[in-house]
């Protein structure tokens, strides 16, 4: 990054509460804020994207996201067809 350039965009990253807490603790241990540590870790991850450990972590995150989306879709369908809006069965 060039000195003097402003950070003019931001990226929101959803995370589990325990991951956020871990980020906050690690940031404090390193004397920086969680945003700065997160930015450094994102840059490091981008630079190491070909590393098998990073690829394995990415695969795990993809699978977890697919499972979350599937569960949400199933819950929505169940609510639609079996929830309060479902017609009464005789």
Short mmCIF file of C-alpha atoms in Angstrom, two decimals:
data_model
loop_
_atom_site.label_atom_id
_atom_site.label_comp_id
_atom_site.label_asym_id
_atom_site.label_seq_id
_atom_site.Cartn_x
_atom_site.Cartn_y
_atom_site.Cartn_z
CA UNK A 1 0.00 0.00 0.00
CA UNK A 2 1.26 3.46 -0.86
CA UNK A 3 1.68 5.81 2.10
CA UNK A 4 -0.94 8.54 2.14
CA UNK A 5 -3.54 6.56 0.22
CA UNK A 6 -6.85 6.46 2.01
CA UNK A 7 -8.69 3.27 2.75
CA UNK A 8 -11.84 4.28 0.90
CA UNK A 9 -13.73 0.98 0.79
CA UNK A 10 -14.64 -1.60 3.36
CA UNK A 11 -15.65 -5.24 3.29
CA UNK A 12 -18.01 -6.76 5.81
CA UNK A 13 -17.11 -10.34 6.71
CA UNK A 14 -19.69 -12.40 8.60
CA UNK A 15 -18.10 -14.59 11.23
CA UNK A 16 -18.97 -16.77 14.18
CA UNK A 17 -18.87 -15.01 17.58
CA UNK A 18 -16.00 -17.23 18.76
CA UNK A 19 -13.94 -16.32 15.66
CA UNK A 20 -14.57 -12.63 16.26
CA UNK A 21 -13.52 -13.00 19.88
CA UNK A 22 -10.36 -14.83 18.85
CA UNK A 23 -9.56 -12.04 16.38
CA UNK A 24 -10.07 -9.43 19.11
CA UNK A 25 -7.84 -11.28 21.58
CA UNK A 26 -5.08 -11.84 19.01
CA UNK A 27 -5.27 -8.20 17.96
CA UNK A 28 -4.93 -7.04 21.57
CA UNK A 29 -1.99 -9.41 22.09
CA UNK A 30 -0.31 -7.83 19.07
CA UNK A 31 -1.09 -4.26 20.11
CA UNK A 32 -3.38 -3.49 17.15
CA UNK A 33 -7.09 -3.25 16.53
CA UNK A 34 -9.08 -6.17 15.12
CA UNK A 35 -9.69 -4.33 11.84
CA UNK A 36 -5.98 -3.84 11.25
CA UNK A 37 -5.18 -7.45 12.12
CA UNK A 38 -8.04 -8.64 9.92
CA UNK A 39 -6.78 -6.55 7.01
CA UNK A 40 -3.26 -7.95 7.42
CA UNK A 41 -4.59 -11.51 7.61
CA UNK A 42 -6.73 -11.03 4.50
CA UNK A 43 -3.71 -9.75 2.58
CA UNK A 44 -1.60 -12.67 3.81
CA UNK A 45 -4.34 -15.12 2.85
CA UNK A 46 -4.60 -13.64 -0.63
CA UNK A 47 -0.84 -13.93 -1.04
CA UNK A 48 -0.96 -17.57 0.12
CA UNK A 49 -4.06 -18.68 -1.78
CA UNK A 50 -2.13 -21.48 -3.51
CA UNK A 51 -1.01 -22.95 -0.17
CA UNK A 52 -2.75 -26.30 0.44
CA UNK A 53 -3.62 -25.25 4.01
CA UNK A 54 -5.39 -22.13 2.74
CA UNK A 55 -7.16 -24.16 0.06
CA UNK A 56 -8.29 -26.68 2.70
CA UNK A 57 -9.63 -23.85 4.87
CA UNK A 58 -11.41 -22.34 1.88
CA UNK A 59 -12.99 -25.70 1.03
CA UNK A 60 -14.19 -26.04 4.61
CA UNK A 61 -15.74 -22.58 4.54
CA UNK A 62 -17.45 -23.33 1.22
CA UNK A 63 -18.93 -26.55 2.60
CA UNK A 64 -20.09 -24.83 5.81
CA UNK A 65 -21.73 -22.03 3.81
CA UNK A 66 -23.51 -24.52 1.56
CA UNK A 67 -24.79 -26.38 4.64
CA UNK A 68 -26.06 -23.10 6.18
CA UNK A 69 -27.84 -22.12 2.98
CA UNK A 70 -29.38 -25.57 2.61
CA UNK A 71 -30.63 -25.54 6.21
CA UNK A 72 -32.10 -22.06 5.73
CA UNK A 73 -33.85 -23.13 2.53
CA UNK A 74 -35.26 -26.24 4.17
CA UNK A 75 -36.50 -24.22 7.14
CA UNK A 76 -38.17 -21.72 4.80
CA UNK A 77 -39.88 -24.50 2.85
CA UNK A 78 -41.02 -26.21 6.03
CA UNK A 79 -42.42 -22.94 7.37
CA UNK A 80 -44.21 -22.29 4.10
CA UNK A 81 -45.75 -25.74 3.75
CA UNK A 82 -46.10 -26.82 7.38
CA UNK A 83 -46.13 -23.55 9.29
CA UNK A 84 -48.86 -21.19 10.39
CA UNK A 85 -49.70 -20.22 6.81
CA UNK A 86 -50.41 -23.81 5.78
CA UNK A 87 -54.05 -24.66 5.06
CA UNK A 88 -55.77 -26.65 7.78
CA UNK A 89 -55.98 -30.32 7.00
CA UNK A 90 -59.17 -32.16 7.75
#
